[in-house]
mmCIF file of C-alpha atoms in Angstrom:
data_model
loop_
_atom_site.group_PDB
_atom_site.id
_atom_site.type_symbol
_atom_site.label_atom_id
_atom_site.label_comp_id
_atom_site.label_asym_id
_atom_site.label_seq_id
_atom_site.Cartn_x
_atom_site.Cartn_y
_atom_site.Cartn_z
ATOM 1 C CA MET A 1373 -0.133 -0.097 -0.095
ATOM 2 C CA THR A 1374 2.965 2.396 0.582
ATOM 3 C CA GLY A 1375 4.010 1.997 -2.988
ATOM 4 C CA ILE A 1376 0.608 3.741 -4.322
ATOM 5 C CA SER A 1377 0.686 6.671 -1.803
ATOM 6 C CA GLU A 1378 4.201 7.273 -2.805
ATOM 7 C CA ILE A 1379 3.315 7.278 -6.545
ATOM 8 C CA LEU A 1380 0.355 9.768 -5.854
ATOM 9 C CA LEU A 1381 2.411 11.720 -3.578
ATOM 10 C CA LEU A 1382 5.019 12.311 -6.743
ATOM 11 C CA ILE A 1383 2.266 12.888 -8.957
ATOM 12 C CA LEU A 1384 0.678 15.647 -6.749
ATOM 13 C CA LEU A 1385 4.316 17.210 -6.628
ATOM 14 C CA ILE A 1386 4.548 17.280 -10.025
ATOM 15 C CA LEU A 1387 1.038 18.205 -10.640
ATOM 16 C CA CYS A 1388 1.930 21.408 -8.096
ATOM 17 C CA ILE A 1389 5.180 22.248 -9.822
ATOM 18 C CA PHE A 1390 3.278 22.512 -13.300
ATOM 19 C CA ILE A 1391 -0.238 24.035 -12.121
ATOM 20 C CA VAL A 1392 0.514 26.393 -9.139
ATOM 21 C CA PRO A 1393 2.945 28.925 -11.227
ATOM 22 C CA ARG A 1394 0.283 29.278 -13.764
ATOM 23 C CA MET A 1395 -2.502 29.928 -11.238
ATOM 24 C CA ILE A 1396 -0.443 32.550 -9.573
ATOM 25 C CA THR A 1397 -0.542 35.898 -11.592
ATOM 26 C CA PRO A 1398 2.746 38.049 -11.599
ATOM 27 C CA LYS A 1399 2.705 41.517 -10.316
ATOM 28 C CA PRO A 1400 3.152 44.260 -12.760
ATOM 29 C CA SER A 1401 6.331 46.155 -12.296
ATOM 30 C CA GLY A 1402 6.486 49.946 -12.101
ATOM 31 C CA ARG A 1403 8.278 50.272 -15.639
ATOM 32 C CA ARG A 1404 7.472 48.537 -18.940
ATOM 33 C CA ARG A 1405 10.465 46.980 -20.583
ATOM 34 C CA GLU A 1406 10.779 47.960 -24.532
ATOM 35 C CA LYS A 1407 10.754 45.424 -27.095
ATOM 36 C CA SER A 1408 14.210 45.587 -29.141
ATOM 37 C CA ALA A 1409 13.792 45.667 -33.061
ATOM 38 C CA SER A 1410 15.720 42.510 -33.167
ATOM 39 C CA ALA A 1411 13.333 40.391 -31.076
ATOM 40 C CA GLY A 1412 11.775 38.602 -33.766
ATOM 41 C CA VAL A 1413 10.628 41.752 -35.808
ATOM 42 C CA PHE A 1414 12.273 41.794 -39.186
ATOM 43 C CA THR A 1415 12.627 45.586 -40.644
ATOM 44 C CA MET A 1416 12.197 46.176 -44.266
ATOM 45 C CA LYS A 1417 16.131 46.521 -44.724
ATOM 46 C CA MET A 1418 16.545 43.005 -43.242
ATOM 47 C CA ARG A 1419 13.808 41.483 -45.207
ATOM 48 C CA LEU A 1420 15.280 42.899 -48.436
ATOM 49 C CA ALA A 1421 18.870 41.748 -47.689
ATOM 50 C CA ILE A 1422 17.052 38.212 -47.150
ATOM 51 C CA VAL A 1423 15.497 38.305 -50.359
ATOM 52 C CA LEU A 1424 18.808 39.499 -52.110
ATOM 53 C CA SER A 1425 20.812 37.000 -50.632
ATOM 54 C CA ALA A 1426 18.685 33.911 -51.600
ATOM 55 C CA ALA A 1427 18.264 35.638 -55.145
ATOM 56 C CA ASP A 1428 22.122 35.861 -55.589
ATOM 57 C CA ILE A 1429 22.491 32.305 -54.520
ATOM 58 C CA ILE A 1430 19.653 30.872 -56.981
ATOM 59 C CA ILE A 1431 20.923 33.097 -60.034
ATOM 60 C CA SER A 1432 24.480 32.069 -59.418
ATOM 61 C CA ALA A 1433 23.162 28.336 -59.010
ATOM 62 C CA LEU A 1434 21.381 28.782 -62.412
ATOM 63 C CA TRP A 1435 24.442 30.485 -64.088
ATOM 64 C CA THR A 1436 27.164 28.345 -63.204
ATOM 65 C CA LYS A 1437 25.523 25.099 -62.891
ATOM 66 C CA PRO A 1438 27.130 23.705 -59.917
ATOM 67 C CA TRP A 1439 25.789 20.268 -60.625
ATOM 68 C CA GLN A 1440 27.921 19.923 -63.747
ATOM 69 C CA GLY A 1441 30.877 20.496 -62.169
ATOM 70 C CA GLN A 1442 31.247 24.340 -61.533
ATOM 71 C CA ILE A 1443 31.243 23.976 -57.832
ATOM 72 C CA SER A 1444 34.297 26.333 -57.341
ATOM 73 C CA MET A 1445 32.450 29.189 -59.578
ATOM 74 C CA PHE A 1446 29.407 28.786 -57.537
ATOM 75 C CA ILE A 1447 31.073 29.486 -54.348
ATOM 76 C CA VAL A 1448 32.924 32.333 -55.710
ATOM 77 C CA SER A 1449 30.145 34.031 -57.193
ATOM 78 C CA GLY A 1450 27.189 32.807 -55.332
ATOM 79 C CA ILE A 1451 28.216 31.800 -51.580
ATOM 80 C CA LEU A 1452 31.076 33.849 -50.658
ATOM 81 C CA PRO A 1453 29.360 37.327 -51.368
ATOM 82 C CA VAL A 1454 26.588 36.324 -49.233
ATOM 83 C CA VAL A 1455 28.579 35.144 -46.357
ATOM 84 C CA LEU A 1456 30.922 38.448 -46.740
ATOM 85 C CA GLY A 1457 27.879 40.667 -46.852
ATOM 86 C CA TRP A 1458 26.088 38.786 -43.828
ATOM 87 C CA SER A 1459 29.499 39.127 -41.819
ATOM 88 C CA LEU A 1460 29.670 42.843 -42.590
ATOM 89 C CA VAL A 1461 26.038 43.164 -41.367
ATOM 90 C CA TRP A 1462 26.945 41.237 -38.085
ATOM 91 C CA ILE A 1463 30.130 43.080 -37.262
ATOM 92 C CA PHE A 1464 28.243 46.764 -38.064
ATOM 93 C CA SER A 1465 25.403 45.483 -35.675
ATOM 94 C CA ALA A 1466 27.435 45.245 -32.771
ATOM 95 C CA ARG A 1467 28.797 48.610 -33.250
ATOM 96 C CA GLU A 1468 24.990 50.161 -33.039
ATOM 97 C CA LYS A 1469 24.541 47.936 -29.850
#
């Protein structure tokens, strides 16, 4: 009989761990936190940069045809500019913060 009571006690503890924090509402703080622009919201410039990066890779793939043995030309004309461009974005975004 003690095995069942121990199992029920463990179930009760687990339920308390998951349910009780959801029942208690947090107190509102005095000041509101501002959301940063990089918290999941893409600006128009960022969306344009993503589309241009994808377009550059697709156009380079269609132009150099890496599946026919031109892989080095595809890396130089398609992958390398995108990597360098996003590296510069990453470096300059640290200066803004």
